[in-house]
Amino acid sequence: MREFNRQLSAIRAAVERCIGHLKNWKILATGYRGRITELPTLIQLIVRLERLRTTWQNHLRITLDGVNPHSRGP
């Protein structure tokens, strides 16, 4: 469990830093003012980070509820 928590913490920290970095640029609050050709890549990055965040949130919620997400059923 300790190793799982360490790995989870490392991943969450990286994702939170990326999200914080994007917010510091004010991209999410004030609109995009960069090169229009880079916008699709930026949107893909934001979507991937959000999917990673929600996946880990759901995984953590399931794990903390005592359900093994890797079990094959009863």
Coordinates of N, CA, C and O in Angstrom, one line a residue:
M1 N 0.8 -1.2 0.0 CA 0.0 0.0 0.0 C 0.9 1.3 0.0 O 0.5 2.2 -0.6
R2 N 2.0 1.2 0.7 CA 2.9 2.4 0.8 C 3.4 2.7 -0.6 O 3.5 3.9 -1.0
E3 N 3.8 1.7 -1.3 CA 4.4 1.9 -2.7 C 3.3 2.4 -3.6 O 3.6 3.3 -4.4
F4 N 2.1 1.9 -3.5 CA 1.0 2.4 -4.3 C 0.8 3.9 -4.0 O 0.6 4.7 -4.9
N5 N 0.8 4.3 -2.8 CA 0.6 5.7 -2.4 C 1.7 6.6 -2.9 O 1.5 7.7 -3.4
R6 N 2.9 6.1 -2.9 CA 4.1 6.8 -3.4 C 3.9 7.1 -4.9 O 4.1 8.2 -5.4
Q7 N 3.6 6.0 -5.6 CA 3.4 6.1 -7.1 C 2.2 7.1 -7.4 O 2.3 7.9 -8.3
L8 N 1.2 6.9 -6.7 CA 0.0 7.8 -6.9 C 0.3 9.3 -6.6 O 0.0 10.1 -7.4
S9 N 1.1 9.5 -5.6 CA 1.5 10.9 -5.2 C 2.3 11.5 -6.3 O 2.2 12.7 -6.7
A10 N 3.3 10.7 -6.9 CA 4.1 11.2 -7.9 C 3.4 11.6 -9.2 O 3.6 12.6 -9.8
I11 N 2.4 10.7 -9.5 CA 1.6 11.0 -10.7 C 0.7 12.2 -10.5 O 0.6 13.1 -11.4
R12 N 0.1 12.3 -9.4 CA -0.8 13.4 -9.1 C -0.1 14.7 -9.0 O -0.5 15.7 -9.5
A13 N 1.1 14.7 -8.5 CA 1.9 15.9 -8.4 C 2.3 16.4 -9.8 O 2.2 17.6 -10.0
A14 N 2.7 15.5 -10.7 CA 3.0 15.9 -12.0 C 1.8 16.5 -12.8 O 1.9 17.5 -13.4
V15 N 0.7 15.9 -12.6 CA -0.6 16.4 -13.3 C -1.0 17.7 -12.7 O -1.3 18.7 -13.4
E16 N -0.9 17.8 -11.4 CA -1.3 19.1 -10.7 C -0.3 20.2 -11.2 O -0.7 21.4 -11.4
R17 N 1.0 19.9 -11.3 CA 1.9 20.9 -11.8 C 1.6 21.4 -13.2 O 1.6 22.6 -13.5
C18 N 1.2 20.5 -14.0 CA 0.9 20.8 -15.4 C -0.4 21.7 -15.4 O -0.4 22.7 -16.1
I19 N -1.4 21.3 -14.7 CA -2.6 22.1 -14.6 C -2.4 23.5 -14.1 O -2.8 24.5 -14.6
G20 N -1.6 23.5 -13.0 CA -1.2 24.8 -12.4 C -0.5 25.7 -13.4 O -0.7 26.9 -13.5
H21 N 0.4 25.1 -14.2 CA 1.2 25.8 -15.2 C 0.3 26.4 -16.2 O 0.4 27.6 -16.6
L22 N -0.7 25.6 -16.7 CA -1.6 26.1 -17.7 C -2.5 27.3 -17.1 O -2.7 28.3 -17.8
K23 N -2.8 27.1 -15.8 CA -3.6 28.2 -15.2 C -2.8 29.5 -15.0 O -3.3 30.6 -15.2
N24 N -1.5 29.3 -14.7 CA -0.6 30.4 -14.6 C -0.5 31.2 -15.9 O -0.3 32.4 -15.9
W25 N -0.6 30.5 -17.0 CA -0.6 31.2 -18.3 C -1.9 31.9 -18.6 O -2.0 32.6 -19.6
K26 N -2.9 31.6 -17.8 CA -4.2 32.1 -17.9 C -4.9 31.7 -19.2 O -5.9 32.3 -19.7
I27 N -4.5 30.6 -19.8 CA -5.1 30.1 -21.0 C -6.5 29.7 -20.7 O -7.4 30.0 -21.5
L28 N -6.7 29.1 -19.5 CA -8.1 28.6 -19.2 C -9.0 29.7 -18.8 O -10.2 29.6 -18.9
A29 N -8.5 30.8 -18.4 CA -9.4 31.9 -17.9 C -9.6 33.0 -18.9 O -10.7 33.5 -19.0
T30 N -8.6 33.3 -19.7 CA -8.7 34.5 -20.5 C -8.7 34.2 -22.0 O -8.9 35.1 -22.8
G31 N -8.5 33.0 -22.4 CA -8.5 32.6 -23.8 C -7.1 32.5 -24.3 O -6.1 32.9 -23.7
Y32 N -7.0 31.8 -25.4 CA -5.7 31.5 -26.0 C -5.2 32.6 -26.9 O -6.0 33.1 -27.8
R33 N -4.0 33.1 -26.7 CA -3.5 34.1 -27.5 C -2.2 33.7 -28.2 O -1.4 34.6 -28.7
G34 N -1.9 32.4 -28.3 CA -0.7 31.9 -29.0 C -1.0 31.6 -30.4 O -1.9 32.1 -31.0
R35 N 0.0 30.9 -31.0 CA -0.1 30.5 -32.4 C -1.3 29.6 -32.6 O -1.5 28.6 -31.9
I36 N -2.2 29.9 -33.5 CA -3.4 29.1 -33.8 C -3.0 27.7 -34.2 O -3.8 26.8 -33.9
T37 N -1.9 27.5 -34.8 CA -1.5 26.2 -35.3 C -1.1 25.3 -34.1 O -1.2 24.0 -34.2
E38 N -0.8 25.8 -32.9 CA -0.5 25.1 -31.7 C -1.7 24.8 -30.9 O -1.6 24.0 -29.9
L39 N -2.8 25.4 -31.2 CA -4.0 25.2 -30.3 C -4.5 23.8 -30.3 O -4.8 23.3 -29.2
P40 N -4.6 23.0 -31.4 CA -5.0 21.6 -31.3 C -4.1 20.8 -30.3 O -4.7 20.0 -29.6
T41 N -2.8 21.0 -30.4 CA -1.9 20.3 -29.5 C -2.2 20.6 -28.0 O -2.2 19.8 -27.2
L42 N -2.4 21.9 -27.8 CA -2.7 22.3 -26.4 C -4.0 21.7 -25.9 O -4.1 21.3 -24.8
I43 N -5.0 21.7 -26.7 CA -6.3 21.1 -26.4 C -6.1 19.7 -26.1 O -6.7 19.2 -25.1
Q44 N -5.4 19.0 -26.9 CA -5.1 17.5 -26.7 C -4.4 17.3 -25.3 O -4.8 16.4 -24.6
L45 N -3.5 18.2 -25.0 CA -2.8 18.1 -23.7 C -3.7 18.2 -22.6 O -3.7 17.5 -21.6
I46 N -4.6 19.3 -22.6 CA -5.5 19.5 -21.6 C -6.5 18.4 -21.4 O -6.8 17.9 -20.3
V47 N -7.0 17.8 -22.5 CA -7.9 16.7 -22.4 C -7.2 15.5 -21.8 O -7.8 14.8 -20.9
R48 N -6.0 15.2 -22.2 CA -5.3 14.0 -21.7 C -5.0 14.2 -20.2 O -5.2 13.2 -19.4
L49 N -4.7 15.4 -19.7 CA -4.4 15.6 -18.3 C -5.7 15.5 -17.5 O -5.7 14.9 -16.4
E50 N -6.8 16.0 -18.0 CA -8.1 15.8 -17.4 C -8.5 14.4 -17.3 O -9.0 13.9 -16.2
R51 N -8.3 13.6 -18.4 CA -8.7 12.2 -18.3 C -7.8 11.5 -17.3 O -8.3 10.6 -16.6
L52 N -6.5 11.8 -17.2 CA -5.6 11.2 -16.3 C -6.1 11.5 -14.8 O -6.1 10.6 -14.0
R53 N -6.4 12.8 -14.6 CA -6.9 13.2 -13.3 C -8.1 12.5 -12.9 O -8.2 11.9 -11.8
T54 N -9.1 12.4 -13.7 CA -10.4 11.7 -13.4 C -10.2 10.2 -13.2 O -10.8 9.6 -12.4
T55 N -9.4 9.6 -14.1 CA -9.1 8.2 -14.0 C -8.5 7.9 -12.6 O -8.9 7.0 -11.9
W56 N -7.5 8.7 -12.2 CA -6.9 8.4 -10.9 C -7.8 8.7 -9.8 O -7.7 8.1 -8.7
Q57 N -8.6 9.7 -9.9 CA -9.6 10.0 -8.8 C -10.5 8.8 -8.7 O -10.8 8.4 -7.5
N58 N -11.0 8.3 -9.8 CA -11.9 7.1 -9.7 C -11.2 5.9 -9.1 O -11.8 5.2 -8.3
H59 N -10.0 5.7 -9.6 CA -9.2 4.6 -9.1 C -9.0 4.7 -7.6 O -9.2 3.7 -6.8
L60 N -8.6 5.9 -7.1 CA -8.4 6.1 -5.7 C -9.7 5.9 -4.9 O -9.7 5.3 -3.8
R61 N -10.8 6.4 -5.4 CA -12.1 6.3 -4.7 C -12.4 4.8 -4.6 O -12.9 4.3 -3.5
I62 N -12.3 4.0 -5.6 CA -12.6 2.6 -5.6 C -11.6 1.9 -4.6 O -12.1 1.1 -3.8
T63 N -10.4 2.2 -4.6 CA -9.4 1.6 -3.8 C -9.7 1.9 -2.3 O -9.7 1.1 -1.4
L64 N -10.0 3.2 -2.0 CA -10.3 3.6 -0.6 C -11.6 3.0 -0.1 O -11.8 2.8 1.1
D65 N -12.5 2.7 -1.0 CA -13.8 2.0 -0.6 C -13.6 0.6 -0.4 O -14.6 -0.1 0.0
G66 N -12.4 0.1 -0.5 CA -12.1 -1.3 -0.2 C -12.4 -2.3 -1.4 O -12.4 -3.5 -1.2
V67 N -12.7 -1.8 -2.6 CA -12.9 -2.6 -3.7 C -11.7 -2.8 -4.5 O -11.0 -1.7 -4.8
N68 N -11.3 -4.0 -4.9 CA -10.1 -4.2 -5.7 C -10.5 -4.0 -7.1 O -11.2 -4.7 -7.7
P69 N -9.9 -2.9 -7.8 CA -10.3 -2.6 -9.2 C -9.8 -3.7 -10.1 O -10.2 -3.8 -11.3
H70 N -8.9 -4.6 -9.7 CA -8.3 -5.6 -10.5 C -8.9 -6.9 -10.3 O -8.5 -7.9 -10.9
S71 N -9.9 -7.1 -9.4 CA -10.5 -8.4 -9.2 C -11.4 -8.8 -10.3 O -11.9 -7.9 -11.1
R72 N -11.6 -10.0 -10.5 CA -12.4 -10.5 -11.6 C -13.8 -10.8 -11.2 O -14.6 -11.4 -11.9
G73 N -14.2 -10.4 -10.1 CA -15.6 -10.6 -9.6 C -15.7 -11.5 -8.4 O -14.7 -11.9 -7.9
P74 N -17.0 -11.8 -8.0 CA -17.1 -12.6 -6.8 C -16.7 -14.1 -7.0 O -16.6 -14.6 -8.0

